[in-house]
CSV table of C-alpha atoms in Angstrom, one decimal:
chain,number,residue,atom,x,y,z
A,1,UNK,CA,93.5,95.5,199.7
A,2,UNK,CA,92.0,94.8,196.6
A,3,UNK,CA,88.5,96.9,197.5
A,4,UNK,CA,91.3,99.9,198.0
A,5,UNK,CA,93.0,99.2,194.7
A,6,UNK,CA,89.3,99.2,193.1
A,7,UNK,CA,88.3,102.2,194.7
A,8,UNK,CA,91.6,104.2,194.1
A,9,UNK,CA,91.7,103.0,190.1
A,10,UNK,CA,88.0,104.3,190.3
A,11,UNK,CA,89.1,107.3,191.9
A,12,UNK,CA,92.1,107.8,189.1
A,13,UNK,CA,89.3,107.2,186.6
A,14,UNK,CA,87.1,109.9,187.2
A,15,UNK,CA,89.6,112.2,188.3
A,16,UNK,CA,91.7,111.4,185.0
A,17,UNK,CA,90.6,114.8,183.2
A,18,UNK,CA,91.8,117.3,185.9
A,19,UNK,CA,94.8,115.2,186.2
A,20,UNK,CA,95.3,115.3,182.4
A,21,UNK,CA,95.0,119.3,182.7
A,22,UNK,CA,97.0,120.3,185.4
A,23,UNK,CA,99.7,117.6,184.8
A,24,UNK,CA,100.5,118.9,181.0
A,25,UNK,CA,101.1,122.1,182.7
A,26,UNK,CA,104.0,120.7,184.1
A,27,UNK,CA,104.9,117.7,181.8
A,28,UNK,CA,104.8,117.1,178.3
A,29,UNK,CA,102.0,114.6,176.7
A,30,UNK,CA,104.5,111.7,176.5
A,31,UNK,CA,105.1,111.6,180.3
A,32,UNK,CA,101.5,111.9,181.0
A,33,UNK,CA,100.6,109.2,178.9
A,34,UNK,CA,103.1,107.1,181.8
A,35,UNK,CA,99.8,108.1,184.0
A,36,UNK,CA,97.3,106.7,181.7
A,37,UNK,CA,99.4,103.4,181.6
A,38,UNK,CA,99.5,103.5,184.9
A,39,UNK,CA,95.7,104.2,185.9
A,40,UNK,CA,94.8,101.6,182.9
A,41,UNK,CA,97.2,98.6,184.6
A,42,UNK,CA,95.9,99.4,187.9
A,43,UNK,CA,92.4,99.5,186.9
A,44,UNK,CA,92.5,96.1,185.2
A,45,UNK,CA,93.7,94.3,188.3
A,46,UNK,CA,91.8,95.4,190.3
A,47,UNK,CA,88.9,94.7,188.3
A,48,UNK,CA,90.1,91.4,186.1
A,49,UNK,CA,88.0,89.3,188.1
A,50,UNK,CA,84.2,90.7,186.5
A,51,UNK,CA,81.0,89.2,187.2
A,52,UNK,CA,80.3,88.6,183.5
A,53,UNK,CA,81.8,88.3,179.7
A,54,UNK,CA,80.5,91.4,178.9
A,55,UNK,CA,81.9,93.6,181.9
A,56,UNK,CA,85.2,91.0,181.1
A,57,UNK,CA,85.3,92.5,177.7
A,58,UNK,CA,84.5,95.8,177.9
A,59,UNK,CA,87.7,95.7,180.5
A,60,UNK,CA,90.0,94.0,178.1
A,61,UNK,CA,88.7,96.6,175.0
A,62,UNK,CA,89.2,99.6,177.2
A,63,UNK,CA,92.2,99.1,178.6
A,64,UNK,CA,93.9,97.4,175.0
A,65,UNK,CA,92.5,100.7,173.3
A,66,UNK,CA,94.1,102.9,176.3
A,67,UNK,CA,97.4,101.3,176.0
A,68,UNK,CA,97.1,101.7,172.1
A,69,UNK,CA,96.7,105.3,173.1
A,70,UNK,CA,99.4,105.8,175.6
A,71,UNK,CA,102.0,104.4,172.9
A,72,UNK,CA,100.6,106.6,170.5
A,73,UNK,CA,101.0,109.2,172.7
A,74,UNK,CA,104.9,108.8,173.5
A,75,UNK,CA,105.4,108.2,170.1
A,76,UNK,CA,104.2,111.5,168.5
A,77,UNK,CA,104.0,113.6,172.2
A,78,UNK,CA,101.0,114.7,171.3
A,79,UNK,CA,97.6,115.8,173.8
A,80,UNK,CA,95.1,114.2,171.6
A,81,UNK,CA,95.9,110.6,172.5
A,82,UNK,CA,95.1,111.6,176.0
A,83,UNK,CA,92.3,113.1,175.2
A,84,UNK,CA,90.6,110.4,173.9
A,85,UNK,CA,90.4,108.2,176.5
A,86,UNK,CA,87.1,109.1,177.8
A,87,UNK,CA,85.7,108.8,174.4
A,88,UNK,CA,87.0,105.6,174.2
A,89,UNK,CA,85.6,104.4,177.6
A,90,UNK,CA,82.0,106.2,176.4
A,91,UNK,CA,82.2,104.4,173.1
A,92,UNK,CA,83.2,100.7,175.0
A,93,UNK,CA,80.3,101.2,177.4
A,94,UNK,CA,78.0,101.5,174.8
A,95,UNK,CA,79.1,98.3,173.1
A,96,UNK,CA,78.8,96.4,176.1
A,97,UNK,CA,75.2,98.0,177.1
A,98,UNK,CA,73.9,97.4,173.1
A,99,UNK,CA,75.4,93.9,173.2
A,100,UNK,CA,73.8,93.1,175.9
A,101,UNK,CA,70.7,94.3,174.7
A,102,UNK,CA,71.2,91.9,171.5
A,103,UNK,CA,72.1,89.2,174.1
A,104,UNK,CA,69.9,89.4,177.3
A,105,UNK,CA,70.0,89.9,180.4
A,106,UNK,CA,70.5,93.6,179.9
A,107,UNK,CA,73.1,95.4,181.8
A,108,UNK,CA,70.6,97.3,183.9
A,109,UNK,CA,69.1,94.0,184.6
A,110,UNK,CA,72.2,92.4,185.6
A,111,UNK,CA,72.0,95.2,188.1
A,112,UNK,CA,69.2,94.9,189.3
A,113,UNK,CA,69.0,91.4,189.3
A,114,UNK,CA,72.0,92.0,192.4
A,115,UNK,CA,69.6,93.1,194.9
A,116,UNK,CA,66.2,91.6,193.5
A,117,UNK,CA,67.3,87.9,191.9
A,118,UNK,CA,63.8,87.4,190.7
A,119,UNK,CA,62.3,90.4,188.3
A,120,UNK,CA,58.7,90.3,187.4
A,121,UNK,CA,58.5,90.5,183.3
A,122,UNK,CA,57.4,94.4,183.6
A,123,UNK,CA,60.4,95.3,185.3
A,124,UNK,CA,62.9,93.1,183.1
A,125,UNK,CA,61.1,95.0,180.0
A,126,UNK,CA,61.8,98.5,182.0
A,127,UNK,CA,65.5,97.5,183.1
A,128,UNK,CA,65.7,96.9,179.1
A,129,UNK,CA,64.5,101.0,178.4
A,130,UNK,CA,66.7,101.6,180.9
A,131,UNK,CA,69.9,100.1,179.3
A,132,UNK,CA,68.4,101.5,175.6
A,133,UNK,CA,68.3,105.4,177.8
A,134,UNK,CA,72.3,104.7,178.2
A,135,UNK,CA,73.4,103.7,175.1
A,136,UNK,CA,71.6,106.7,173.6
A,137,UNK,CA,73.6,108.7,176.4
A,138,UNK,CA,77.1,106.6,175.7
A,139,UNK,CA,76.4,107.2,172.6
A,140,UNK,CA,75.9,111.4,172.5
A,141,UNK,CA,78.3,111.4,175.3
A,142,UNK,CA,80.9,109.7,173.3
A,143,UNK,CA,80.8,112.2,170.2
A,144,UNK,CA,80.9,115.2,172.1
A,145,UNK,CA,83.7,113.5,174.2
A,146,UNK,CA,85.3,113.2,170.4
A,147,UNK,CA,85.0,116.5,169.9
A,148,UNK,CA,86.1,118.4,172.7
A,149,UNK,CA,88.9,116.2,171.9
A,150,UNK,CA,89.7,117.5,168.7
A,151,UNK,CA,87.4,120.8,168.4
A,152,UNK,CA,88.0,122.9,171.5
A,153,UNK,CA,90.4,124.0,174.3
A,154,UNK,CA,92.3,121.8,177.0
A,155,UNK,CA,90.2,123.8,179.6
A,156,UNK,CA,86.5,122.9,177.8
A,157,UNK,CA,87.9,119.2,176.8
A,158,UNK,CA,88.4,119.1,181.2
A,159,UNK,CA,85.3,121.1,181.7
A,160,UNK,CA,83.5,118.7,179.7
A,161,UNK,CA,85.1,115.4,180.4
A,162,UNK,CA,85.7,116.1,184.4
A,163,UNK,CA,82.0,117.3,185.0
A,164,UNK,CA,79.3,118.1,182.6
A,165,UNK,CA,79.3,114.5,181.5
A,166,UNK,CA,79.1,113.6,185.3
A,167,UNK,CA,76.4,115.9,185.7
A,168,UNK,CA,74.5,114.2,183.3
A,169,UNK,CA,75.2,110.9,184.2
A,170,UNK,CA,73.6,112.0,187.9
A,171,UNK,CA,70.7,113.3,186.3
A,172,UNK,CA,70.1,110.2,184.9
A,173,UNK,CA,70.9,108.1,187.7
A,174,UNK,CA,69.0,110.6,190.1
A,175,UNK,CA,65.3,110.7,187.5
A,176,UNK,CA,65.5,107.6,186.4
A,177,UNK,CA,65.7,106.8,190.3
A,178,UNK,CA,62.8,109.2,191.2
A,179,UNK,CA,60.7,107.8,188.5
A,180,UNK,CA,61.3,104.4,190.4
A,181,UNK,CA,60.4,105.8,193.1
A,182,UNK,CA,57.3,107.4,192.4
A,183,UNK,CA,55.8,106.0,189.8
A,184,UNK,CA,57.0,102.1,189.6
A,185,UNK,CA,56.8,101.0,193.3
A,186,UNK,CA,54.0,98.6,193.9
């Protein structure tokens, strides 16, 4: 039950643009911000028990700055509050990935260190230009986030926020997984 309730709230998560679009064709920004309180409680169940302080946090900031949004939101029935909940989820993945990088393990290395418990040093220093790649892309990703949000349409905030920034994210994921592959493999 609780690997479906992760899995759904991760579902919600990424999905939470196009449901942000199509839904305020139908409802006003006060009532959709009921769906953003909704996909924020859900998500922190499901996830409250993290493996460290730093995924822990990043939780608690996310989902206290989301609900911060949603009551903004009801209160002045404004779209923008909604809109800047991936910006805020951008901006708290950055914090977590620099703070770890001020307080090691790195995340990246925390990841890796799941299915290879004992790094060499070369790989702990790569899994540390790794993390330093993502808060450079948490970082851009969480200004242009900001301003689709308050420079451009409802249709380019979705376009944007439901799948260029995915895009990207795969790109990274995918090169930084060939590189890896090809070049780091012993």
């Amino acid at each position: 039950m609780k690997i479906a309730a992760t899995a759904f709230a991760a579902i919600l998560v990424v999905l939470y643009p196009l449901v942000i679009y199509f839904g305020l064709n139908h409802f006003e920004p006060k009532f959709m911000a009921i769906i953003l309180a909704a996909i924020l409680v859900l998500r922190y169940f499901s996830r409250k028990k993290m493996r460290s302080n730093a995924e822990s946090n990043t939780l608690i900031i996310v989902t206290f700055l989301g609900i911060t949004l949603v009551v903004i939101t009801v209160i002045s029935n404004s779209v923008q509050g909604l809109k800047l909940y991936p910006t805020i989820v951008s901006f708290s993945f950055l914090v977590a990935f620099g703070y770890s990088l001020k307080n090691p393990p790195s995340a990246i290395e925390r990841i890796a260190r799941l299915s290879e418990p004992e790094l060499p040093q070369e790989a702990i220093e790569y899994t540390r230009l790794v993390t330093q790649i993502w808060c450079v892309f948490f970082l851009l990703n969480g200004l242009f986030s900001l301003f689709t949000t308050f420079f451009s349409s409802i249709e380019f905030w979705t376009l944007y926020n439901g799948l260029i920034s995915y895009l990207i994210m795969g790109c990274i994921f995918g090169g930084e997984f060939i590189y890896r592959k090809l070049f780091l493999v012993k």
